[in-house]
Short mmCIF file of C-alpha atoms in Angstrom, two decimals:
data_model
loop_
_atom_site.label_atom_id
_atom_site.label_comp_id
_atom_site.label_asym_id
_atom_site.label_seq_id
_atom_site.Cartn_x
_atom_site.Cartn_y
_atom_site.Cartn_z
CA MET A 211 -4.94 221.46 -52.38
CA SER A 212 -2.29 219.89 -50.11
CA SER A 213 -0.88 220.67 -46.79
CA PRO A 214 3.06 221.98 -46.89
CA GLU A 215 5.30 219.12 -45.96
CA ILE A 216 7.83 221.21 -43.14
CA ALA A 217 11.65 220.30 -45.05
CA SER A 218 13.64 221.13 -41.99
CA LEU A 219 13.59 221.67 -37.75
CA SER A 220 16.06 223.48 -36.21
CA TRP A 221 16.07 225.46 -33.18
CA GLY A 222 14.86 228.66 -34.30
CA GLN A 223 14.64 228.28 -37.58
CA MET A 224 11.76 226.16 -39.56
CA LYS A 225 11.27 225.75 -43.59
CA VAL A 226 8.33 225.53 -44.89
CA HIS A 227 7.82 223.27 -48.31
CA GLY A 228 6.63 226.16 -51.21
CA SER A 229 8.50 228.35 -48.81
CA THR A 230 10.99 230.56 -49.12
CA LYS A 231 11.58 231.97 -45.99
CA ILE A 232 13.38 230.65 -42.85
CA TYR A 233 10.69 230.85 -40.04
CA LYS A 234 10.58 231.22 -36.02
CA ASP A 235 7.56 229.97 -35.83
CA CYS A 236 4.82 229.34 -38.23
CA LYS A 237 2.14 228.25 -38.94
CA VAL A 238 0.88 226.03 -42.08
CA TRP A 239 -2.37 225.16 -43.72
CA PRO A 240 -3.54 223.25 -46.71
CA GLY A 241 -1.95 225.43 -49.73
CA GLY A 242 0.22 227.34 -47.49
CA SER A 243 2.00 228.89 -44.06
CA ARG A 244 3.22 232.01 -42.73
CA ALA A 245 5.03 233.24 -39.31
CA TRP A 246 3.42 232.93 -36.31
CA ASP A 247 4.38 236.22 -34.62
CA TRP A 248 3.38 236.55 -31.23
CA ARG A 249 3.05 239.82 -30.89
CA GLU A 250 -0.28 239.45 -32.98
CA THR A 251 -2.62 238.34 -30.24
CA GLY A 252 -0.56 239.11 -26.87
CA THR A 253 0.69 235.66 -27.62
CA GLU A 254 3.35 234.25 -24.02
CA HIS A 255 4.48 231.13 -22.82
CA SER A 256 2.09 231.26 -20.08
CA PRO A 257 -0.78 231.33 -21.09
CA GLY A 258 0.08 229.81 -23.84
CA VAL A 259 -1.72 229.17 -27.85
CA GLN A 260 -4.52 231.43 -27.61
CA PRO A 261 -7.76 230.73 -29.80
CA ALA A 262 -6.84 233.78 -31.84
CA ASP A 263 -3.45 231.88 -32.72
CA VAL A 264 -5.20 229.30 -34.62
CA GLU A 265 -7.98 230.68 -35.70
CA GLU A 266 -6.26 231.55 -38.96
CA VAL A 267 -5.23 228.59 -39.32
CA VAL A 268 -9.11 227.07 -39.02
CA GLU A 269 -10.48 229.08 -40.91
CA LYS A 270 -9.03 227.08 -44.07
CA GLY A 271 -11.04 224.20 -43.51
CA VAL A 272 -8.58 221.64 -41.70
CA GLN A 273 -9.46 218.54 -40.04
CA ILE A 274 -6.35 218.30 -37.94
CA LEU A 275 -4.83 221.13 -36.31
CA VAL A 276 -1.16 220.42 -34.54
CA ILE A 277 0.77 221.79 -31.71
CA GLY A 278 4.29 222.07 -31.94
CA ARG A 279 4.53 223.13 -27.79
CA GLY A 280 8.36 224.01 -28.27
CA MET A 281 11.96 222.04 -28.14
CA SER A 282 11.57 221.52 -24.26
CA GLU A 283 7.77 222.22 -24.62
CA ALA A 284 8.13 225.37 -22.67
CA LEU A 285 4.83 226.87 -24.46
CA LYS A 286 1.56 225.58 -23.07
CA VAL A 287 -2.37 225.26 -24.54
CA PRO A 288 -5.33 225.99 -22.16
CA PRO A 289 -7.99 223.67 -21.97
CA SER A 290 -9.73 226.71 -23.92
CA THR A 291 -8.00 226.74 -26.73
CA VAL A 292 -8.58 222.88 -27.40
CA GLU A 293 -12.77 223.13 -26.07
CA TYR A 294 -12.85 225.51 -28.75
CA LEU A 295 -10.45 223.17 -31.61
CA LYS A 296 -13.33 220.79 -30.44
CA LYS A 297 -16.12 222.74 -31.07
CA LYS A 298 -15.31 223.31 -34.49
CA GLY A 299 -15.27 219.98 -35.07
CA ILE A 300 -11.19 219.81 -35.08
CA ASP A 301 -8.76 217.02 -33.86
CA VAL A 302 -6.18 218.13 -31.80
CA ARG A 303 -2.85 216.98 -31.45
CA VAL A 304 -0.43 218.91 -28.74
CA LEU A 305 2.98 217.46 -29.06
CA GLN A 306 6.76 218.79 -28.62
CA THR A 307 7.82 220.58 -31.92
CA GLU A 308 10.21 217.74 -33.10
CA LYS A 309 6.55 214.98 -32.35
CA ALA A 310 4.22 217.57 -33.06
CA VAL A 311 7.14 217.88 -37.01
CA LYS A 312 6.84 214.30 -37.66
CA GLU A 313 2.62 214.14 -36.75
CA TYR A 314 2.01 216.55 -39.60
CA ASN A 315 4.19 215.43 -42.26
CA ALA A 316 2.90 211.92 -41.33
CA LEU A 317 -1.30 213.34 -41.55
CA VAL A 318 -0.25 215.05 -44.95
CA THR A 319 1.27 212.33 -46.66
CA GLN A 320 -1.79 210.48 -45.72
CA GLY A 321 -3.42 213.65 -47.74
CA ILE A 322 -5.30 215.01 -44.52
CA ARG A 323 -6.16 218.24 -44.46
CA VAL A 324 -4.27 219.42 -41.70
CA GLY A 325 -3.20 222.35 -40.19
CA GLY A 326 -0.24 223.33 -37.58
CA VAL A 327 1.65 226.41 -35.31
CA PHE A 328 5.00 225.28 -34.25
CA HIS A 329 7.04 226.98 -32.22
CA SER A 330 11.31 226.13 -32.99
CA THR A 331 12.91 227.98 -29.33
CA CYS A 332 12.07 226.46 -25.92
#
């Protein structure tokens, strides 16, 4: 199964191929996507993305995980999350969300098992 491309991104809205939903924040992986609800793990802009936020995507067998920090990069990614991913053998790319979406879609077109977590506002 391939990872779905992100069809569109604007402030507070993301659309993913294969889904009729409009996401504010989302998780994507080979074969699927869903809303990323920060309340599930108690995530806030700081300290930011926790291992628990990416675990679901990691379990889908991704080779690379792209993290979109928001349009103004307000969402932090602590070293502990990057280390968690590296220990799992996953290459991680942490970028401003517009750049993250471009990187993610480029990896999808290359046929790489890529996943992502994206914040579409600040």
